[in-house]
Coordinates of C-alpha atoms in Angstrom, one line a residue:
Chain A
X1 CA -21.0 1.2 25.0
X2 CA -21.5 -0.2 21.4
X3 CA -22.3 -3.7 20.3
X4 CA -19.4 -6.0 18.6
X5 CA -19.3 -6.6 15.0
X6 CA -16.5 -8.9 13.0
X7 CA -16.2 -10.1 9.7
X8 CA -13.2 -12.6 8.0
X9 CA -12.1 -13.8 4.9
X10 CA -10.0 -16.7 4.0
X11 CA -9.5 -15.7 0.2
X12 CA -11.3 -14.9 -3.4
X13 CA -10.8 -15.8 -6.6
X14 CA -11.9 -18.4 -9.1
X15 CA -13.6 -20.5 -6.9
X16 CA -15.6 -22.7 -9.2
X17 CA -18.4 -24.6 -8.2
X18 CA -17.9 -27.8 -10.5
X19 CA -14.6 -28.2 -8.7
X20 CA -15.8 -27.9 -5.4
X21 CA -17.5 -30.9 -3.8
X22 CA -19.9 -31.1 -0.4
X23 CA -16.8 -32.4 1.4
X24 CA -14.7 -29.3 1.0
X25 CA -17.1 -27.0 0.9
X26 CA -18.3 -28.6 4.3
X27 CA -14.2 -28.3 5.4
X28 CA -13.9 -24.7 4.5
X29 CA -17.1 -23.6 6.1
X30 CA -16.0 -25.0 9.2
X31 CA -12.5 -23.4 9.1
X32 CA -14.5 -20.1 8.3
X33 CA -16.5 -20.9 11.6
X34 CA -13.8 -21.5 13.7
X35 CA -11.9 -18.1 13.1
X36 CA -15.4 -16.3 13.2
X37 CA -15.8 -17.9 16.8
X38 CA -12.2 -17.2 17.7
X39 CA -12.5 -13.5 17.0
X40 CA -16.2 -13.3 18.6
X41 CA -14.6 -15.2 21.9
X42 CA -12.5 -12.1 22.5
X43 CA -15.2 -9.3 21.7
X44 CA -17.9 -11.3 23.9
X45 CA -15.3 -11.0 26.9
X46 CA -15.2 -7.4 26.3
X47 CA -11.8 -7.9 24.6
X48 CA -10.6 -5.4 21.7
X49 CA -11.0 -5.0 18.6
X50 CA -7.2 -5.7 17.6
X51 CA -7.1 -8.4 19.9
X52 CA -10.1 -10.1 18.4
X53 CA -8.6 -9.5 14.7
X54 CA -5.5 -11.1 15.9
X55 CA -7.3 -14.2 16.9
X56 CA -9.1 -14.7 14.5
X57 CA -6.6 -14.5 11.7
X58 CA -4.0 -17.0 13.9
X59 CA -7.1 -19.5 13.6
X60 CA -7.1 -18.8 9.9
X61 CA -3.4 -19.0 9.5
X62 CA -3.6 -22.5 11.2
X63 CA -5.6 -23.8 8.8
X64 CA -3.5 -25.5 6.2
X65 CA -7.0 -25.0 3.8
X66 CA -6.5 -21.1 3.4
X67 CA -3.4 -19.3 1.8
X68 CA -1.6 -17.9 4.9
X69 CA 0.7 -19.3 7.6
X70 CA 0.5 -23.4 7.4
X71 CA -0.7 -23.7 3.7
X72 CA 0.9 -20.9 2.4
X73 CA 1.8 -20.8 -1.5
X74 CA 5.0 -21.6 -3.3
X75 CA 7.4 -19.2 -4.9
X76 CA 8.9 -20.0 -8.6
X77 CA 12.5 -21.0 -6.3
X78 CA 10.0 -23.4 -4.5
X79 CA 10.1 -21.8 -1.1
X80 CA 7.1 -19.9 0.8
X81 CA 7.2 -16.2 1.5
X82 CA 5.0 -14.6 3.9
X83 CA 3.1 -11.1 4.4
X84 CA 1.1 -9.5 6.8
X85 CA -0.6 -6.5 8.1
X86 CA -2.2 -5.0 11.3
X87 CA -3.9 -1.7 11.6
X88 CA -5.4 0.0 14.9
X89 CA -8.3 2.4 13.9
X90 CA -7.7 4.4 17.4
X91 CA -4.6 5.8 16.2
X92 CA -3.7 4.3 13.1
X93 CA -0.6 2.7 14.7
X94 CA 0.0 -0.5 12.2
X95 CA 2.6 -3.0 11.9
X96 CA 3.5 -5.1 9.1
X97 CA 6.3 -7.6 7.8
X98 CA 7.0 -9.0 4.6
X99 CA 8.6 -12.1 3.4
X100 CA 9.1 -14.1 6.3
X101 CA 9.2 -17.6 6.9
X102 CA 9.6 -19.5 10.1
X103 CA 7.0 -17.8 12.7
X104 CA 4.2 -20.2 13.0
X105 CA 1.5 -16.7 12.8
X106 CA 2.9 -14.1 11.0
X107 CA 0.0 -11.4 12.0
X108 CA 1.3 -12.0 16.0
X109 CA 4.7 -10.4 13.9
X110 CA 3.5 -7.8 12.7
X111 CA 1.6 -6.9 15.8
X112 CA 4.9 -7.5 17.6
X113 CA 6.6 -4.9 15.0
X114 CA 3.7 -2.3 15.9
X115 CA 4.0 -2.7 19.6
X116 CA 7.8 -2.8 20.0
X117 CA 9.2 -0.8 17.2
X118 CA 8.9 2.7 16.0
X119 CA 8.5 1.4 12.3
X120 CA 5.6 0.0 10.5
X121 CA 7.1 -2.4 7.8
X122 CA 9.8 -4.9 8.3
X123 CA 11.4 -7.4 6.0
X124 CA 14.4 -9.9 6.2
X125 CA 16.5 -10.8 9.7
X126 CA 15.3 -8.2 11.5
X127 CA 11.7 -9.0 11.2
X128 CA 12.3 -12.6 12.7
X129 CA 14.6 -11.2 15.4
X130 CA 11.5 -8.9 16.5
X131 CA 9.4 -12.3 16.4
X132 CA 12.1 -14.1 18.3
X133 CA 12.2 -11.3 20.8
X134 CA 8.9 -11.5 21.5
X135 CA 9.0 -14.9 22.2
X136 CA 6.5 -16.1 19.3
X137 CA 6.7 -19.5 18.1
X138 CA 8.3 -20.8 15.1
X139 CA 7.9 -23.7 12.8
X140 CA 10.3 -26.2 10.4
X141 CA 9.5 -26.3 6.5
X142 CA 7.4 -29.5 7.0
X143 CA 4.6 -27.8 9.3
X144 CA 4.1 -25.0 6.5
X145 CA 4.1 -27.9 3.4
X146 CA 0.7 -28.5 2.1
X147 CA 0.6 -31.0 -1.1
X148 CA -1.9 -29.2 -2.7
X149 CA 0.1 -26.3 -2.8
X150 CA 2.9 -27.9 -3.7
X151 CA 0.7 -29.5 -6.7
X152 CA -0.2 -26.1 -7.6
X153 CA 3.1 -24.7 -7.9
X154 CA 4.6 -27.6 -10.3
X155 CA 1.3 -27.4 -12.3
X156 CA 1.9 -23.6 -12.9
X157 CA 5.3 -23.9 -13.7
X158 CA 4.6 -26.8 -16.3
X159 CA 2.1 -24.3 -17.9
X160 CA 4.8 -21.1 -18.2
X161 CA 7.2 -24.2 -19.7
X162 CA 4.6 -24.5 -22.2
X163 CA 3.4 -21.4 -22.6
X164 CA 0.0 -22.3 -21.3
X165 CA -0.3 -20.5 -18.4
X166 CA -4.0 -19.1 -18.6
X167 CA -5.5 -15.5 -17.6
X168 CA -7.2 -17.4 -15.0
X169 CA -7.4 -14.5 -12.2
X170 CA -7.2 -17.1 -9.2
X171 CA -3.7 -17.2 -10.2
X172 CA -3.3 -13.8 -9.5
X173 CA -5.1 -13.9 -6.1
X174 CA -3.2 -14.4 -2.9
Chain B
X1 CA -4.7 -14.6 1.9
X2 CA -6.9 -14.3 4.8
X3 CA -8.0 -11.3 6.8
X4 CA -10.0 -10.0 9.6
X5 CA -11.9 -6.5 10.8
X6 CA -13.6 -5.9 13.7
X7 CA -15.6 -2.9 16.1
X8 CA -15.6 -3.7 19.6
X9 CA -17.9 -2.7 22.4
X10 CA -15.9 0.5 23.0
X11 CA -16.5 1.2 19.6
X12 CA -12.6 0.8 18.3
X13 CA -11.8 -0.7 14.6
X14 CA -8.8 -2.8 13.9
X15 CA -8.1 -4.7 10.6
X16 CA -5.4 -7.5 10.0
X17 CA -4.3 -9.5 7.0
X18 CA -2.2 -12.4 6.2
X19 CA -0.9 -14.0 3.2
X20 CA 0.9 -16.2 1.7
X21 CA 0.8 -14.3 -1.8
X22 CA 0.4 -15.7 -5.1
X23 CA 1.2 -19.3 -6.4
X24 CA 4.5 -19.3 -8.6
X25 CA 5.4 -15.6 -7.8
X26 CA 8.8 -13.9 -8.1
X27 CA 10.9 -14.2 -4.6
X28 CA 10.7 -11.5 -3.4
X29 CA 7.4 -10.2 -4.7
X30 CA 5.3 -8.1 -2.2
X31 CA 1.4 -7.8 -2.9
X32 CA -1.2 -5.5 -0.7
X33 CA -1.4 -7.4 2.5
X34 CA 1.2 -5.6 4.5
X35 CA 0.8 -2.6 2.7
X36 CA -1.6 -0.3 5.3
X37 CA -4.0 1.6 2.8
X38 CA -4.0 -1.0 0.2
X39 CA -4.9 -4.5 1.3
X40 CA -5.2 -3.6 5.4
X41 CA -6.7 -0.4 6.9
X42 CA -8.3 0.9 10.1
X43 CA -9.7 4.3 11.3
X44 CA -12.1 4.7 14.0
X45 CA -13.9 7.7 12.2
X46 CA -14.8 5.6 9.3
X47 CA -13.9 2.1 8.6
X48 CA -11.5 -1.0 8.9
X49 CA -10.6 -3.2 5.9
X50 CA -9.0 -6.4 4.9
X51 CA -8.4 -7.0 1.2
X52 CA -8.0 -10.6 -0.8
X53 CA -7.3 -10.1 -4.3
X54 CA -4.7 -9.0 -7.2
X55 CA -2.5 -7.4 -5.1
X56 CA -1.1 -5.4 -7.6
X57 CA -4.3 -3.3 -8.4
X58 CA -4.8 -2.9 -4.6
X59 CA -1.8 -1.1 -4.3
X60 CA -2.4 1.1 -7.4
X61 CA -5.7 2.1 -6.4
X62 CA -5.1 2.2 -2.6
X63 CA -8.3 -0.3 -1.9
X64 CA -8.3 0.1 1.7
X65 CA -7.9 3.9 2.2
X66 CA -10.1 5.0 -0.9
X67 CA -13.0 3.1 0.6
X68 CA -12.3 5.4 3.9
X69 CA -11.8 8.4 1.5
X70 CA -15.3 8.1 0.0
X71 CA -17.0 8.1 3.6
X72 CA -15.0 10.9 5.0
X73 CA -15.4 12.9 1.7
X74 CA -18.2 12.0 -0.1
X75 CA -20.5 10.8 2.5
X76 CA -21.2 7.6 1.3
X77 CA -22.2 4.9 3.6
X78 CA -19.4 1.9 4.0
X79 CA -21.7 -0.4 1.6
X80 CA -21.4 2.3 -1.3
X81 CA -17.5 3.3 -1.0
X82 CA -17.0 -0.2 -0.7
X83 CA -19.4 -1.2 -3.8
X84 CA -17.4 1.3 -5.4
X85 CA -14.0 0.5 -4.9
X86 CA -14.2 -3.1 -5.7
X87 CA -17.5 -3.2 -8.4
X88 CA -15.7 -0.4 -10.3
X89 CA -12.5 1.0 -9.4
X90 CA -10.5 -2.6 -9.0
X91 CA -13.2 -4.3 -11.5
X92 CA -12.8 -1.9 -14.2
X93 CA -8.9 -2.0 -14.2
X94 CA -8.5 -6.2 -14.2
X95 CA -8.5 -6.3 -10.2
X96 CA -10.6 -9.4 -9.4
X97 CA -11.1 -10.0 -5.7
X98 CA -13.0 -8.5 -2.6
X99 CA -12.7 -6.8 0.6
X100 CA -14.4 -7.5 4.3
X101 CA -15.2 -4.1 6.0
X102 CA -16.6 -2.7 9.0
X103 CA -17.9 0.6 9.6
X104 CA -18.0 3.1 12.9
X105 CA -21.7 2.4 13.3
X106 CA -20.7 -1.1 13.4
X107 CA -22.3 -1.9 9.7
X108 CA -20.7 -4.8 7.7
X109 CA -19.8 -4.9 3.7
X110 CA -18.0 -7.7 2.0
X111 CA -18.5 -6.8 -1.9
X112 CA -16.3 -9.3 -4.2
X113 CA -16.1 -9.3 -7.8
X114 CA -15.1 -12.8 -8.8
X115 CA -17.4 -15.8 -8.3
X116 CA -16.8 -16.5 -4.6
X117 CA -15.2 -15.4 -1.6
X118 CA -14.3 -17.2 1.7
X119 CA -16.0 -15.3 4.5
X120 CA -17.9 -15.3 7.3
X121 CA -19.3 -12.6 9.8
X122 CA -21.1 -12.1 13.4
X123 CA -22.7 -8.7 15.1
X124 CA -23.6 -8.9 18.8
X125 CA -27.0 -11.0 19.3
X126 CA -27.0 -12.3 15.8
X127 CA -26.0 -15.8 15.1
X128 CA -22.5 -15.8 12.7
X129 CA -22.7 -16.9 9.5
X130 CA -20.1 -18.0 6.8
X131 CA -20.7 -18.1 3.2
X132 CA -18.2 -19.0 -0.1
X133 CA -20.6 -18.3 -3.1
X134 CA -22.9 -15.3 -3.7
X135 CA -26.0 -17.0 -2.3

């Protein structure tokens, strides 16, 4: 019998200390702690690594501070398109979806692709159909909207119009 | 982008990653997240990896599977392999970001080449940890 291990991330980039308030830092750390706890709860009860990473990522997708699920960024057309993937180390089985909008937890749709189809990566209407067939919850547009992400899109588009978009690596980060 | 990697008590590894992409991306743009071997990878014999960062570069350098290949063919430890991919392969080619990774032995590596990465980890019998900056 092995011991369990779990690691999570909520994104990276130019997370400037000068822009981080104690309140924001505490909120981010609380969100991270909830995701670690969600994954560890599974492992502590002899659950599988696949169930643990799914639970941890669902917790992060439900947290509007992070760029996935609720809180996802916007495209140039003001839409949200989400991508997700799971991979199982036992046999390299994998499932993924790209460019979807509607399912509350895209990672669960990726897992449904792995478990319910012979394919690895699905896009478009069939990806959403797989989610419906699996009975996964969907949400309306308002659920995914966050003012901070909308403001970030407007700021970026304005900088592009003025030819002022910076080379800040954070702008290229997921 | 968010992600998780785990090893369970049976010794099995898994990885998951989810993202909204990048702000003001072109509609239809897909990054490394949903591409096994780039932003997400798991193989019991080596490691499980989830990435976050400049997706196009993670794709070109197949970041996740490259870490596993270094362990498999060069005999590197997880941390040696992950550090090389993040701090050299990605960093030297304008690929900012980082990865979280767990090896078959349960060891954890979380290198990043930018100012911070929101991250957390726990190992059985130890207290959970969360961090944003290097300290």
